Short mmCIF file of C-alpha atoms in Angstrom, two decimals:
data_model
loop_
_atom_site.label_atom_id
_atom_site.label_comp_id
_atom_site.label_asym_id
_atom_site.label_seq_id
_atom_site.Cartn_x
_atom_site.Cartn_y
_atom_site.Cartn_z
CA MET A 1 -142.54 -7.65 97.67
CA TRP A 2 -145.16 -5.73 98.37
CA ARG A 3 -144.34 -3.38 95.53
CA ARG A 4 -143.86 -6.17 93.07
CA ASN A 5 -147.36 -7.28 94.05
CA THR A 6 -148.92 -3.78 93.75
CA VAL A 7 -147.10 -3.09 90.42
CA LEU A 8 -148.17 -6.91 88.96
CA PHE A 9 -151.55 -6.05 90.22
CA ILE A 10 -152.17 -2.54 89.00
CA ILE A 11 -151.04 -3.43 85.67
CA SER A 12 -153.15 -6.71 85.61
CA GLN A 13 -156.07 -4.75 85.96
CA ALA A 14 -154.80 -2.12 83.52
CA ILE A 15 -154.54 -4.65 80.60
CA THR A 16 -158.23 -6.15 81.47
CA LEU A 17 -159.62 -2.66 81.99
CA PHE A 18 -158.13 -1.75 78.42
CA GLY A 19 -159.73 -4.56 76.43
CA SER A 20 -163.23 -4.17 77.84
CA SER A 21 -162.90 -0.28 77.43
CA ILE A 22 -162.32 -0.70 73.81
CA VAL A 23 -165.17 -3.06 73.40
CA GLN A 24 -167.79 -1.00 75.12
CA MET A 25 -166.55 2.15 72.56
CA ALA A 26 -166.86 -0.60 69.98
CA ILE A 27 -170.61 -1.29 71.32
CA ILE A 28 -171.48 2.10 71.66
CA TRP A 29 -170.48 2.88 68.00
CA GLN A 30 -172.01 -0.19 66.56
CA VAL A 31 -175.27 0.73 68.00
CA ALA A 32 -175.25 4.21 66.70
CA LEU A 33 -174.27 3.09 63.49
CA GLU A 34 -176.56 0.50 63.37
CA THR A 35 -179.76 2.56 64.40
CA SER A 36 -179.06 6.09 64.65
CA SER A 37 -182.09 5.63 67.74
CA GLY A 38 -181.69 8.08 71.01
CA LEU A 39 -183.93 4.59 72.36
CA TRP A 40 -181.41 2.12 71.36
CA MET A 41 -178.47 4.78 73.06
CA THR A 42 -181.01 4.96 76.08
CA ILE A 43 -181.46 1.21 76.50
CA LEU A 44 -177.55 0.43 75.89
CA THR A 45 -176.74 3.08 78.59
CA LEU A 46 -179.02 1.30 80.79
CA SER A 47 -177.97 -2.22 80.31
CA ALA A 48 -174.07 -1.15 80.91
CA THR A 49 -175.04 0.78 84.42
CA VAL A 50 -178.16 -0.71 85.84
CA PRO A 51 -176.88 -4.42 85.98
CA GLN A 52 -173.60 -2.93 87.76
CA THR A 53 -175.70 -1.02 90.43
CA ILE A 54 -177.52 -3.67 91.67
CA ILE A 55 -174.93 -6.58 91.45
CA SER A 56 -172.36 -4.51 93.26
CA PHE A 57 -174.47 -5.10 96.63
CA PHE A 58 -173.72 -8.90 95.74
CA GLY A 59 -170.78 -8.53 94.87
CA GLY A 60 -169.63 -6.53 98.07
CA VAL A 61 -170.97 -9.89 100.12
CA TRP A 62 -168.75 -12.02 98.18
CA ALA A 63 -165.79 -10.23 98.04
CA ASP A 64 -165.87 -10.34 102.10
CA ARG A 65 -166.91 -14.07 101.81
CA TYR A 66 -164.65 -15.51 99.51
CA PRO A 67 -160.99 -15.29 98.47
CA ARG A 68 -160.96 -11.88 96.51
CA LYS A 69 -158.16 -12.95 93.74
CA ARG A 70 -160.17 -15.65 92.83
CA LEU A 71 -163.52 -13.41 92.25
CA ILE A 72 -161.73 -11.21 89.98
CA LEU A 73 -160.17 -13.92 87.96
CA LEU A 74 -163.43 -15.41 87.80
CA ALA A 75 -165.25 -12.23 86.79
CA ASP A 76 -162.23 -11.55 84.08
CA MET A 77 -162.83 -15.07 82.55
CA GLY A 78 -166.62 -14.67 82.76
CA ILE A 79 -166.32 -11.07 80.88
CA ALA A 80 -163.82 -12.80 78.53
CA VAL A 81 -166.26 -16.00 77.52
CA VAL A 82 -169.28 -13.82 77.29
CA THR A 83 -167.23 -11.57 74.85
CA LEU A 84 -165.81 -14.24 72.81
CA PHE A 85 -169.46 -15.42 72.50
CA LEU A 86 -170.53 -12.16 70.98
CA ALA A 87 -167.56 -12.15 68.45
CA LEU A 88 -169.03 -15.79 67.16
CA VAL A 89 -172.70 -14.26 67.21
CA PHE A 90 -171.22 -11.45 64.86
CA LEU A 91 -169.19 -13.81 62.93
CA PHE A 92 -172.14 -16.10 62.08
CA GLY A 93 -174.95 -14.52 63.07
CA GLU A 94 -177.80 -12.43 60.98
CA THR A 95 -177.57 -8.72 60.90
CA GLU A 96 -181.06 -7.94 62.17
CA THR A 97 -180.47 -10.06 65.45
CA ILE A 98 -177.35 -8.39 66.38
CA LEU A 99 -178.98 -5.69 68.39
CA PRO A 100 -180.45 -7.58 71.17
CA TRP A 101 -177.08 -9.36 71.17
CA LEU A 102 -175.21 -6.15 72.04
CA ILE A 103 -177.47 -5.23 74.49
CA LEU A 104 -177.58 -8.68 76.40
CA VAL A 105 -173.90 -8.79 76.39
CA SER A 106 -173.19 -5.12 77.69
CA ALA A 107 -175.43 -6.13 80.65
CA LEU A 108 -173.86 -9.40 81.36
CA ARG A 109 -170.18 -7.48 81.10
CA SER A 110 -172.07 -5.06 83.22
CA ILE A 111 -172.70 -7.67 86.02
CA GLY A 112 -168.94 -9.09 85.40
CA THR A 113 -167.68 -5.40 86.19
CA GLY A 114 -169.69 -5.22 89.61
CA ILE A 115 -168.68 -8.29 90.94
CA GLN A 116 -165.39 -7.32 90.01
CA THR A 117 -165.15 -3.82 91.42
CA PRO A 118 -165.24 -4.36 95.15
CA ALA A 119 -163.08 -6.88 95.06
CA VAL A 120 -160.30 -4.81 93.53
CA SER A 121 -160.56 -1.81 95.90
CA ALA A 122 -160.87 -4.31 98.76
CA VAL A 123 -157.31 -5.90 97.57
CA ILE A 124 -155.53 -2.77 97.65
CA PRO A 125 -155.47 -2.45 101.31
CA GLN A 126 -154.55 -6.17 101.42
CA ILE A 127 -150.92 -5.56 99.77
CA VAL A 128 -150.08 -1.87 100.17
CA PRO A 129 -149.02 -0.28 103.62
CA GLU A 130 -151.57 2.02 105.05
CA LYS A 131 -149.18 5.06 104.61
CA HIS A 132 -148.74 3.95 101.19
CA LEU A 133 -152.38 3.74 100.44
CA ILE A 134 -153.33 7.24 99.22
CA ARG A 135 -150.33 7.36 96.87
CA TYR A 136 -151.28 4.18 95.33
CA ASN A 137 -154.56 4.62 94.88
CA GLY A 138 -153.56 8.17 93.12
CA ILE A 139 -151.17 5.98 90.87
CA ASN A 140 -153.90 3.46 90.18
CA GLY A 141 -156.62 6.04 89.19
CA SER A 142 -153.77 7.64 86.91
CA MET A 143 -153.29 4.39 85.21
CA MET A 144 -157.30 3.45 84.42
CA THR A 145 -157.29 7.66 83.18
CA ILE A 146 -154.84 6.36 80.52
CA VAL A 147 -156.37 3.37 79.67
CA GLN A 148 -159.79 4.78 78.95
CA PHE A 149 -158.79 7.63 77.07
CA ALA A 150 -156.38 5.24 74.89
CA SER A 151 -159.08 2.84 74.17
CA PRO A 152 -161.40 5.20 71.96
CA ALA A 153 -158.51 5.23 69.90
CA VAL A 154 -157.66 1.75 69.28
CA ALA A 155 -161.09 1.43 68.84
CA GLY A 156 -161.43 3.38 66.07
CA ALA A 157 -158.04 2.05 64.84
CA VAL A 158 -159.20 -1.56 65.06
CA LEU A 159 -162.08 -0.73 63.66
CA SER A 160 -160.86 0.61 60.48
CA ILE A 161 -158.59 -1.78 59.39
CA GLY A 162 -161.08 -4.94 60.43
CA SER A 163 -164.54 -6.01 61.30
CA PHE A 164 -166.16 -5.69 64.73
CA HIS A 165 -165.90 -9.09 65.66
CA TRP A 166 -161.81 -8.51 65.75
CA THR A 167 -161.95 -5.74 68.35
CA LEU A 168 -163.96 -8.17 70.55
CA LEU A 169 -161.29 -10.78 70.26
CA LEU A 170 -158.83 -7.73 71.26
CA ASP A 171 -160.55 -7.54 74.54
CA VAL A 172 -160.68 -11.72 75.06
CA ALA A 173 -156.81 -11.21 74.02
CA THR A 174 -155.85 -8.90 76.45
CA ALA A 175 -157.92 -10.67 79.40
CA ILE A 176 -155.88 -13.34 78.60
CA VAL A 177 -152.59 -11.25 79.42
CA GLY A 178 -154.39 -9.63 82.35
CA ILE A 179 -155.42 -13.06 83.98
CA SER A 180 -151.99 -14.43 83.63
CA ILE A 181 -150.24 -11.41 85.18
CA LEU A 182 -152.61 -11.59 88.00
CA CYS A 183 -152.15 -15.13 88.76
CA LEU A 184 -148.23 -14.13 89.42
CA VAL A 185 -149.84 -11.52 92.14
CA SER A 186 -149.49 -13.14 96.14
CA ILE A 187 -152.49 -12.24 97.46
CA THR A 188 -153.52 -13.75 101.01
CA GLN A 189 -157.17 -14.72 102.15
CA GLN A 190 -158.72 -11.66 103.93
CA ARG A 191 -159.73 -12.32 107.41
CA THR A 192 -163.43 -13.57 107.80
CA SER A 193 -164.81 -14.07 111.76
CA GLU A 194 -166.65 -17.20 112.26
CA GLN A 195 -169.63 -15.15 112.96
CA GLU A 196 -169.76 -13.39 109.85
CA SER A 197 -169.48 -16.61 107.70
CA SER A 198 -172.27 -18.22 109.29
CA LYS A 199 -174.55 -15.76 108.35
CA SER A 200 -177.01 -15.91 105.58
CA PHE A 201 -176.12 -14.09 102.55
CA PHE A 202 -179.06 -11.67 102.71
CA THR A 203 -178.39 -11.37 106.35
CA ASP A 204 -174.41 -10.59 105.27
CA MET A 205 -175.46 -8.00 103.15
CA LYS A 206 -177.91 -6.31 105.38
CA ALA A 207 -175.35 -6.15 107.88
CA GLY A 208 -173.13 -4.43 105.58
CA ILE A 209 -175.81 -1.95 104.91
CA SER A 210 -176.49 -1.41 108.49
CA TYR A 211 -172.45 -0.82 109.01
CA ALA A 212 -172.69 1.70 106.56
CA ALA A 213 -176.00 3.21 107.97
CA SER A 214 -174.81 3.47 111.66
CA GLU A 215 -170.84 4.15 110.90
CA LYS A 216 -170.80 8.51 110.89
CA LYS A 217 -167.41 8.55 109.06
CA VAL A 218 -168.56 5.53 106.55
CA LYS A 219 -172.17 6.97 105.74
CA ARG A 220 -170.53 10.49 105.25
CA LEU A 221 -167.98 9.62 102.81
CA LEU A 222 -170.50 7.49 101.00
CA LEU A 223 -173.17 10.22 100.86
CA ASN A 224 -170.67 12.85 99.88
CA TYR A 225 -169.18 10.73 97.18
CA GLY A 226 -172.52 10.17 95.58
CA ALA A 227 -173.57 13.82 96.19
CA PHE A 228 -169.99 14.66 94.04
CA ILE A 229 -170.84 12.29 91.44
CA PHE A 230 -174.58 13.84 90.97
CA LEU A 231 -173.53 17.43 91.06
CA SER A 232 -170.41 16.89 88.70
CA VAL A 233 -172.93 15.78 85.89
CA PRO A 234 -173.26 19.34 84.17
CA SER A 235 -169.50 20.39 84.06
CA SER A 236 -168.38 16.97 83.76
CA PHE A 237 -170.96 15.16 80.78
CA LEU A 238 -172.88 18.09 79.38
CA THR A 239 -169.57 20.34 78.60
CA VAL A 240 -169.81 18.94 74.66
CA LEU A 241 -173.24 20.24 74.84
CA MET A 242 -172.06 23.48 76.30
CA ILE A 243 -169.09 23.42 73.86
CA GLU A 244 -171.47 23.12 70.77
CA ARG A 245 -173.78 25.88 71.94
CA THR A 246 -171.09 28.36 73.16
CA PHE A 247 -168.39 28.15 70.92
CA GLY A 248 -169.81 26.22 67.58
CA ASP A 249 -169.81 23.06 66.27
CA SER A 250 -165.97 21.78 65.79
CA TYR A 251 -164.67 18.75 66.31
CA THR A 252 -161.30 20.24 67.11
CA PHE A 253 -162.88 22.21 70.13
CA LEU A 254 -164.25 18.83 71.13
CA THR A 255 -160.91 17.14 71.08
CA VAL A 256 -159.17 19.76 73.03
CA ASN A 257 -161.84 19.45 75.43
CA GLU A 258 -160.98 15.46 75.80
CA MET A 259 -157.37 16.08 76.07
CA ALA A 260 -157.45 18.87 78.34
CA VAL A 261 -159.66 16.63 81.07
CA PHE A 262 -157.51 13.65 80.19
CA ALA A 263 -154.48 15.32 81.15
CA GLY A 264 -156.11 17.11 84.36
CA MET A 265 -156.93 13.48 85.67
CA VAL A 266 -153.58 12.16 84.72
CA LEU A 267 -151.51 14.73 86.43
CA GLY A 268 -153.68 15.01 89.47
CA GLY A 269 -153.50 11.43 90.11
CA ILE A 270 -149.79 11.15 89.46
CA LEU A 271 -149.10 14.52 91.92
CA LEU A 272 -151.43 12.78 94.30
CA GLY A 273 -149.07 9.87 94.28
CA ILE A 274 -146.02 11.65 94.42
CA TRP A 275 -147.42 14.17 97.07
CA GLY A 276 -149.48 11.52 99.29
CA GLY A 277 -152.05 14.47 100.22
CA PHE A 278 -152.49 16.17 103.55
CA LYS A 279 -151.82 13.88 106.67
CA ASP A 280 -155.70 14.91 107.56
CA ARG A 281 -157.36 12.68 104.82
CA MET A 282 -160.45 14.79 105.23
CA ARG A 283 -158.49 17.70 104.49
CA THR A 284 -157.36 16.11 101.35
CA LEU A 285 -160.92 15.32 100.28
CA ALA A 286 -161.72 19.13 101.30
CA PHE A 287 -159.34 20.26 99.35
CA GLY A 288 -160.19 18.28 96.25
CA LEU A 289 -164.24 19.36 96.54
CA LEU A 290 -163.33 23.03 96.76
CA GLY A 291 -160.86 23.11 94.12
CA PHE A 292 -163.42 21.12 91.66
CA GLY A 293 -166.26 23.42 92.67
CA ALA A 294 -164.54 26.66 92.49
CA ILE A 295 -163.14 25.90 89.15
CA SER A 296 -166.69 24.67 88.05
CA LEU A 297 -168.35 27.61 88.87
CA ALA A 298 -165.59 29.81 86.99
CA LEU A 299 -166.28 27.60 84.12
CA GLY A 300 -169.85 28.58 83.74
CA PHE A 301 -169.05 32.48 83.21
CA THR A 302 -166.33 31.46 80.59
CA TYR A 303 -166.97 32.61 76.93
CA ARG A 304 -163.61 32.03 75.35
CA PHE A 305 -162.67 28.61 74.46
CA TRP A 306 -158.77 28.73 75.49
CA LEU A 307 -159.61 29.87 78.87
CA PHE A 308 -162.52 26.81 78.81
CA ALA A 309 -159.84 24.47 77.94
CA VAL A 310 -157.52 25.41 80.38
CA LEU A 311 -160.17 25.44 83.35
CA MET A 312 -161.15 22.33 82.09
CA PHE A 313 -157.84 20.86 82.69
CA LEU A 314 -157.49 22.40 86.24
CA MET A 315 -160.86 21.03 87.36
CA SER A 316 -160.19 17.49 86.22
CA PHE A 317 -157.12 17.33 88.41
CA PHE A 318 -159.19 17.74 91.21
CA ILE A 319 -161.19 14.78 90.30
CA PRO A 320 -158.64 12.13 91.29
CA VAL A 321 -158.01 13.71 94.63
CA VAL A 322 -161.51 13.58 95.61
CA GLN A 323 -161.96 9.57 94.53
CA SER A 324 -158.42 8.54 96.04
CA SER A 325 -158.84 10.58 99.26
CA THR A 326 -162.49 8.83 99.34
CA THR A 327 -161.13 5.02 98.72
CA THR A 328 -158.37 5.70 101.25
CA MET A 329 -160.22 6.81 104.06
CA LEU A 330 -162.76 3.77 103.34
CA GLN A 331 -159.94 1.42 103.30
CA GLU A 332 -157.98 2.90 106.39
CA HIS A 333 -161.42 2.81 108.68
CA VAL A 334 -163.50 -0.06 107.07
CA PRO A 335 -162.41 -3.49 109.06
CA GLU A 336 -161.01 -5.65 106.37
CA GLU A 337 -164.07 -8.22 106.63
CA LYS A 338 -166.35 -5.64 105.79
CA GLN A 339 -164.73 -3.52 102.80
CA GLY A 340 -166.44 -5.69 100.03
CA ARG A 341 -169.72 -4.72 101.16
CA ILE A 342 -168.50 -1.13 101.59
CA PHE A 343 -166.62 -0.86 98.15
CA GLY A 344 -170.11 -2.66 96.61
CA LEU A 345 -171.83 0.59 98.24
CA LEU A 346 -169.53 3.07 96.78
CA GLY A 347 -169.26 1.50 92.97
CA ALA A 348 -173.41 1.38 93.34
CA MET A 349 -173.21 5.41 94.20
CA TYR A 350 -171.11 5.98 91.23
CA SER A 351 -172.95 3.94 88.81
CA GLY A 352 -176.52 4.90 90.30
CA PHE A 353 -175.64 9.12 90.75
CA MET A 354 -174.25 9.27 87.51
CA PRO A 355 -177.14 8.47 85.27
CA LEU A 356 -179.46 9.67 87.64
CA GLY A 357 -177.76 13.12 87.16
CA THR A 358 -177.67 12.76 83.59
CA ALA A 359 -181.41 11.89 83.58
CA ILE A 360 -182.40 14.99 85.37
CA PHE A 361 -179.66 17.44 84.18
CA GLY A 362 -179.81 16.23 80.73
CA PRO A 363 -183.27 17.07 79.88
CA LEU A 364 -182.89 20.35 81.84
CA ALA A 365 -180.25 21.55 79.42
CA ASP A 366 -182.85 21.62 76.66
CA THR A 367 -184.72 24.67 79.23
CA ILE A 368 -182.21 25.89 80.97
CA LYS A 369 -179.26 27.39 80.05
CA ILE A 370 -176.06 25.04 80.70
CA GLN A 371 -173.83 27.67 82.31
CA TRP A 372 -176.22 28.15 85.26
CA MET A 373 -176.47 24.58 85.70
CA VAL A 374 -172.49 24.48 86.18
CA ILE A 375 -172.50 27.26 88.43
CA GLY A 376 -175.42 26.21 90.59
CA CYS A 377 -173.53 22.76 90.92
CA GLY A 378 -170.05 24.55 91.39
CA VAL A 379 -171.68 26.30 94.10
CA LEU A 380 -173.02 23.39 95.72
CA ILE A 381 -169.72 21.31 95.47
CA VAL A 382 -168.00 24.30 97.27
CA CYS A 383 -170.32 23.79 99.87
CA LEU A 384 -169.74 20.54 100.14
CA GLY A 385 -165.80 21.15 100.83
CA MET A 386 -166.59 23.75 103.51
CA GLN A 387 -168.93 21.04 105.32
CA GLN A 388 -165.81 18.40 105.11
CA ILE A 389 -163.56 21.49 107.15
CA PHE A 390 -166.04 22.21 109.59
CA ARG A 391 -167.44 19.30 110.67
CA LYS A 392 -165.93 17.53 113.87
CA ASP A 393 -167.43 14.10 113.41
#
């Protein structure tokens, strides 16, 4: 029964993410084509990340207070309604007024994601036995990677044969399918103590943050994850610039790079799902950090494209190892009634540290050689991995 529930749950989330990824990609392209403006692209990026970072704190509390399945359904429905509204604006609105609507809808969708993500992460340990958690986290990560890789191609195909609003309506359709499948999943109401439920909302939020700050293992996992996301920006998000400057302005190189990253992440997630990681979860996390950091270090010294692509594939293999081992340890360690708030914090770590790293390393790339940033961050990630091995707390 639990396997059926888990498979249906993962499929439902993959389908809704597929539609959402298509729309987000289409919105990015639409803003780029309409404006050709770095300022508008920056505003769009902020509108898609900042609301999610802020609402994750609230979403985490709600995921601990209310039925998580209901929260996921409501978030999916809300995103679908907002997307349908945008489709109608495009169908009947004036062209000059479209850009502000795109920014607004992107922000509203970001809010929905911030509500949904903590609940999704907290549901997994409710339906999957503890000994299988890391396997299913790895498989789930691979599914999400496949969806995010396929969505740009589908968005391009739909936009090439139809208008922008058809892409939006496709997201509404996938949301309906995903919601219908999720309705078939049986998820029991999480435990909530009377003491917790009687607290005010902000007291509850403060209690979650206090728990994360006082519980050594939880604090360490959250800070390590934030540091990893921040330090991985040069080797993960600035490689397009690195390829253009080192190997030349070639769409072939860029395509091969994206495919190498995709293949590495999918394979890493699948193999982790089969292997299950080391018995000591912290050892699995250290393995992922050391592998990613060491290959990032080698990447900075590479000036042959075929070797660069191979290293990108190998480096990407370790991303799901780091993410899944972190998620699994939090799922195993954090009490069920606090998991929503902790995964809200984990989501805030990603949606906060990734744009922070981009804001810092992006401008630096115009004054410092990207290879040096990749090497430096690789060394620091290796140190982060070594720290997991030698620390005993």
